[in-house]
Amino acid sequence: MSLTLNNVSKRFGGVVASDSVNITVPKGKITGLIGPNGAGKTTIVNMITGMLAVSDGQITVGDRDITHSFADEICRAGLARTFQNIRILPDNSVLENILIGFHRHEECSTLAAMLGLPAARRESGKIREMAIAMLRRFGMSALADFPAGGLSYGHQRKLEMMRALASEPEFMLLDEPVAGMNDVESDSLAELFRELASTGMGVLLIEHNIRFVSKLCEHVYVLDGGRLIAEGAPGVVLRDPEVMAAYIGGEHA
Amino acid sequence: MTNVLLGYQPLFDLFLLHLGMAYSQWLVLRAGVFSLATVGLAAVGAYTGGILVVTLGFPAPVALLAAALAGGIVALGLSVPLARLRGVYQAIATVAFIQIVLSLNIYAAGLTGGPQGLNGIPKTVGTLTLLIAGILTVYLMYAIMSSRLGRAFDAIRQNEAVAASLGVSIVRHQTLAFVISGALAGTYGALEAFHSYALAPSQFAFPFLIAVLSYVVLGGRNTIIGPIIGTAILLILPEIARPLAEARMLVYGLLLILVINYLPRGIADTLIERARARRLSARLAKSDTAPTTAARS
Amino acid sequence: MLLQQLLNGLVVGGVYALFAVGFNLIFGVQRFLNLAHGAVFMTGAFVAYYTVEAGGPLVLGFLAAVVSAGLLSVLIEIVCFRRLRKSGDAEFGAILSSMGASLVIMTVWQWISQTQVVRFPFDTVPVVIFRFWGLRVSLLQVIMIVAAVVIVMIMAWFIYRTSFGRQVRAVTDNEKAAMLVGVNPNRTYNMTYFISGALAGAAGVLVGLAFNNINYMMGEPYLLFGFAIIILGGLGSIPGALLASLIFGMVQTLSIAYLPSGLTTAFIFSAMFLILLVKPTGLMGREEAGSLRGRR
């Protein structure tokens, strides 16, 4: 089973943001998606997660077609994401930010939830414990009751990741997860991503940082101007003249 | 002593009636629906209850149930266009809805009594009934907000993209919040009808809309105690300072401007937040000193 | 008869246009719904009335009304909106804050007028009726339509042909970018609110003259009609608001003439609902970003 993009395109009016993109994200591996700024990486994530309508092509999870599914249905199909520009819920506490991540797995009836019946209370208690365990795993237990809006940048990124993990996805899309982090922090996250893949999760790592990607991925895709210009093992792809040109051109233009 | 308390009984009744409406408004705002329809839905409930009792001779409890149902069903119908709209457009559409209810109430004089309204509604609701209703309402709000529904409402209000990416169906949850809010408004509309002998269409117009919004905004939009504080302050204030009662509109107006600009989270939310911040920083200070004391000993 | 009704509707629509264009201008520039616009409108009517009552000529009353309504509108921006611009919840806050301003202004005029309805003296505008093609047009109607057309044209020239207008449109598109190229947003907002208020004040005087019924509650129905007009014309669109006002004036006049009385409001607002169902940003409104709301 894998997450597959088959000739996926996105047009905004006359502007082509993605042009017949083919990507396969297998389970149990970290797949890289790199490219210079404005290459259309986030557009791809937004199309996969149902936040942008797909103009053409097909997106499937296993044999399930999610091309035109709504964002919430796509989550329930087993996909989770983080956002390039961090989006935490600032009014809520750190713990509450994680609790909402478990939404996909809450199954007590609406009536039970409305009336506060034991079934609903038991479920709330259970996910609360799971959220606390998650905080412990990430070393943030002490911050559980703090308002999430006041966290440091690195903590907010981690919190977003915990929230996405709480939905227990089969595929995780990470949109520039280490942007703005120092080497120690990004190394510890790299370790976490490896661990996730080793449990069988399929990870799509969208990054600007080539070094980080080449360390983690066996297979990378390179996007430029909405088009895939190369794919393969990082060592090979990064020596590709077109890729080098795109990066050097992209960085200095 | 008893006399003094009895003197305040009408005010207490009014507080409980308005509190229910305030929660109806509070719940939709909490779920990120920018609806101002509570007053119109209350009118639907009040007239449903009043007509069933006065014209058709139904017993009050049945009429009350029907009023809740009517409020909920109308809200369900309204939620279809509302789901397609955002922000300001939802506010405008719901204000239009209030106008439609108002003018239909005046127009359908045969059914509703027209501009004069319905009279001679038997008084079947007293303080005790209202108190029970109030307690049940607060419990319902508490149960909803501490369940998966409340968590979903909070997520949707703060960031729809995040909510959807975590599998929360925005339309389904907002519809649910709006229908509960409508049933609540319908219930309290009927309670009002059964409490006050008479109904007039003008009761459910702009001044009431402003009052209900003010209760929620002054008290606080994100804590359950917010509407209680807001409603209590705005109803008691004119009682302790008589001149304020005559300038009620002015007081509401000034309070709205001041609260929105200088205390945007409302009284209860701000105080609760401050208390929490104090508690947390105290705990942080303790955990900072803990290792040092351990090292010393 | 039908033609006469249409003509009357056109006159009313012209006055609605003065009201609605100013209302929509603020929405276009700041995305704020200014619920105090009806109170500004009423202020125009009262100022003109008290000027005339004090012995001033109507023209002076009109000018005083336009200027004071414009200034009041600027004051509303400073007191109610300026702080909100920087907060995250501005859309909601602006509605409540301007609702508050509306209540305050209404109370003030309620005190001044002692809750009485006031009327212009009988011959403030001489009663002259022109007849042609079987239609009757009063001098007042001529004044109304001429004033509406002239004022709207001046405003259109201001917005579309002057450097100030370019600044307004630049701030509308992108406040930060406009600041970078040296536009002072506060000054631009002041001017926008002044124009918006002045238009409302002018509408207030004309409505005061036409229906000769000035009271502290007179703004409320116009605010509601303003809603309906901008839904019809699209929030933020000035040509849309103009066209919608004229259509609205005629539809309203016709429905008063031909529909059972009392149903007019219900009819108008139900039509508004239908429009919103078909097109959530109004008939001529700009489409906003795609939605991720999903199905129920």
CSV table of C-alpha atoms in Angstrom, one decimal, chain B residues 59-210:
chain,number,residue,atom,x,y,z
B,59,PRO,CA,-50.5,21.5,28.0
B,60,ALA,CA,-47.5,23.7,28.7
B,61,PRO,CA,-44.9,20.9,28.9
B,62,VAL,CA,-45.8,19.6,25.5
B,63,ALA,CA,-45.8,23.1,24.1
B,64,LEU,CA,-42.3,23.6,25.6
B,65,LEU,CA,-41.0,20.5,23.9
B,66,ALA,CA,-42.6,21.6,20.6
B,67,ALA,CA,-40.9,25.0,21.0
B,68,ALA,CA,-37.5,23.4,21.5
B,69,LEU,CA,-38.1,21.2,18.4
B,70,ALA,CA,-39.3,24.2,16.4
B,71,GLY,CA,-36.2,26.2,17.3
B,72,GLY,CA,-34.0,23.3,16.4
B,73,ILE,CA,-35.7,22.6,13.1
B,74,VAL,CA,-35.7,26.2,11.9
B,75,ALA,CA,-32.0,26.4,12.9
B,76,LEU,CA,-31.4,23.2,10.9
B,77,GLY,CA,-33.1,24.8,7.8
B,78,LEU,CA,-31.1,28.1,8.3
B,79,SER,CA,-27.8,26.2,8.6
B,80,VAL,CA,-28.0,25.2,5.0
B,81,PRO,CA,-27.4,28.7,3.6
B,82,LEU,CA,-25.2,29.6,6.6
B,83,ALA,CA,-22.8,26.7,5.9
B,84,ARG,CA,-22.1,28.3,2.5
B,85,LEU,CA,-21.3,31.7,4.0
B,86,ARG,CA,-18.4,33.0,6.1
B,87,GLY,CA,-17.9,35.6,8.8
B,88,VAL,CA,-19.7,38.8,8.1
B,89,TYR,CA,-22.0,37.2,5.6
B,90,GLN,CA,-23.3,34.9,8.2
B,91,ALA,CA,-24.0,37.8,10.5
B,92,ILE,CA,-25.9,39.7,7.8
B,93,ALA,CA,-27.9,36.7,6.8
B,94,THR,CA,-28.9,35.9,10.4
B,95,VAL,CA,-30.0,39.6,11.0
B,96,ALA,CA,-32.1,39.2,7.8
B,97,PHE,CA,-33.6,36.1,9.3
B,98,ILE,CA,-34.6,38.0,12.5
B,99,GLN,CA,-36.3,40.6,10.3
B,100,ILE,CA,-38.2,37.9,8.3
B,101,VAL,CA,-39.4,36.4,11.6
B,102,LEU,CA,-40.4,39.8,12.9
B,103,SER,CA,-42.3,40.9,9.8
B,104,LEU,CA,-44.0,37.5,9.5
B,105,ASN,CA,-45.1,37.7,13.1
B,106,ILE,CA,-46.6,41.1,12.4
B,107,TYR,CA,-48.2,40.0,9.1
B,108,ALA,CA,-49.8,36.7,10.2
B,109,ALA,CA,-52.1,38.5,12.7
B,110,GLY,CA,-54.6,35.7,12.6
B,111,LEU,CA,-52.1,33.3,14.1
B,112,THR,CA,-49.8,35.5,16.1
B,113,GLY,CA,-52.0,38.4,17.1
B,114,GLY,CA,-50.1,40.7,14.8
B,115,PRO,CA,-48.4,43.8,16.3
B,116,GLN,CA,-50.4,43.5,19.5
B,117,GLY,CA,-49.1,40.0,20.0
B,118,LEU,CA,-50.5,37.1,22.0
B,119,ASN,CA,-52.2,37.7,25.3
B,120,GLY,CA,-53.6,35.6,28.1
B,121,ILE,CA,-51.0,33.0,28.1
B,122,PRO,CA,-51.5,31.1,31.4
B,123,LYS,CA,-48.5,31.6,33.7
B,124,THR,CA,-47.1,28.1,34.2
B,125,VAL,CA,-43.4,28.9,34.6
B,126,GLY,CA,-42.0,30.2,37.9
B,127,THR,CA,-38.7,30.7,39.5
B,128,LEU,CA,-38.2,27.0,40.3
B,129,THR,CA,-38.8,25.9,36.7
B,130,LEU,CA,-36.4,28.5,35.5
B,131,LEU,CA,-33.8,27.5,38.0
B,132,ILE,CA,-34.0,23.9,37.0
B,133,ALA,CA,-33.8,24.9,33.3
B,134,GLY,CA,-30.8,27.0,34.1
B,135,ILE,CA,-29.0,24.2,35.9
B,136,LEU,CA,-29.7,21.8,33.1
B,137,THR,CA,-28.5,24.3,30.6
B,138,VAL,CA,-25.2,24.9,32.3
B,139,TYR,CA,-24.7,21.1,32.7
B,140,LEU,CA,-25.5,20.6,29.0
B,141,MET,CA,-22.9,23.3,28.0
B,142,TYR,CA,-20.4,21.8,30.3
B,143,ALA,CA,-21.0,18.2,29.0
B,144,ILE,CA,-20.8,19.4,25.4
B,145,MET,CA,-17.6,21.4,25.9
B,146,SER,CA,-15.8,18.7,27.7
B,147,SER,CA,-16.6,16.1,25.1
B,148,ARG,CA,-15.2,15.5,21.6
B,149,LEU,CA,-17.8,18.0,20.3
B,150,GLY,CA,-16.4,20.8,22.4
B,151,ARG,CA,-12.9,20.0,21.3
B,152,ALA,CA,-14.0,20.1,17.7
B,153,PHE,CA,-15.8,23.4,18.2
B,154,ASP,CA,-12.7,25.0,19.7
B,155,ALA,CA,-10.5,23.7,16.9
B,156,ILE,CA,-12.9,25.0,14.2
B,157,ARG,CA,-13.2,28.4,15.7
B,158,GLN,CA,-9.5,28.9,15.9
B,159,ASN,CA,-8.4,27.4,12.6
B,160,GLU,CA,-10.6,25.6,10.1
B,161,ALA,CA,-7.7,24.2,8.1
B,162,VAL,CA,-6.2,22.6,11.2
B,163,ALA,CA,-9.6,21.2,12.3
B,164,ALA,CA,-10.2,19.7,8.8
B,165,SER,CA,-6.7,18.3,8.6
B,166,LEU,CA,-7.4,16.4,11.8
B,167,GLY,CA,-10.6,14.9,10.5
B,168,VAL,CA,-13.1,17.3,12.0
B,169,SER,CA,-16.0,17.8,9.7
B,170,ILE,CA,-16.6,21.6,9.9
B,171,VAL,CA,-20.1,21.7,8.4
B,172,ARG,CA,-21.3,18.8,10.5
B,173,HIS,CA,-20.1,20.3,13.8
B,174,GLN,CA,-21.2,23.8,13.0
B,175,THR,CA,-24.6,22.6,12.0
B,176,LEU,CA,-24.9,20.6,15.3
B,177,ALA,CA,-23.8,23.7,17.3
B,178,PHE,CA,-26.4,25.8,15.5
B,179,VAL,CA,-29.2,23.3,16.0
B,180,ILE,CA,-28.5,22.9,19.7
B,181,SER,CA,-28.3,26.7,19.9
B,182,GLY,CA,-31.7,26.9,18.1
B,183,ALA,CA,-33.4,24.4,20.4
B,184,LEU,CA,-32.0,26.3,23.4
B,185,ALA,CA,-33.3,29.6,22.0
B,186,GLY,CA,-36.7,28.0,21.2
B,187,THR,CA,-36.9,26.5,24.8
B,188,TYR,CA,-36.1,29.8,26.4
B,189,GLY,CA,-38.5,31.7,24.1
B,190,ALA,CA,-41.3,29.4,25.2
B,191,LEU,CA,-40.2,29.7,28.9
B,192,GLU,CA,-40.4,33.5,28.5
B,193,ALA,CA,-43.9,33.2,27.0
B,194,PHE,CA,-45.2,30.9,29.8
B,195,HIS,CA,-43.6,33.2,32.4
B,196,SER,CA,-44.9,36.6,31.3
B,197,TYR,CA,-48.6,36.2,30.2
B,198,ALA,CA,-48.1,38.0,26.9
B,199,LEU,CA,-45.9,38.1,23.8
B,200,ALA,CA,-45.2,40.9,21.4
B,201,PRO,CA,-43.2,40.7,18.2
B,202,SER,CA,-41.1,43.7,19.1
B,203,GLN,CA,-39.7,41.8,22.1
B,204,PHE,CA,-37.5,39.8,19.7
B,205,ALA,CA,-35.9,42.6,17.8
B,206,PHE,CA,-32.6,44.6,17.8
B,207,PRO,CA,-32.6,45.7,21.5
B,208,PHE,CA,-32.8,42.1,22.7
B,209,LEU,CA,-30.2,41.0,20.1
B,210,ILE,CA,-27.8,43.7,21.4
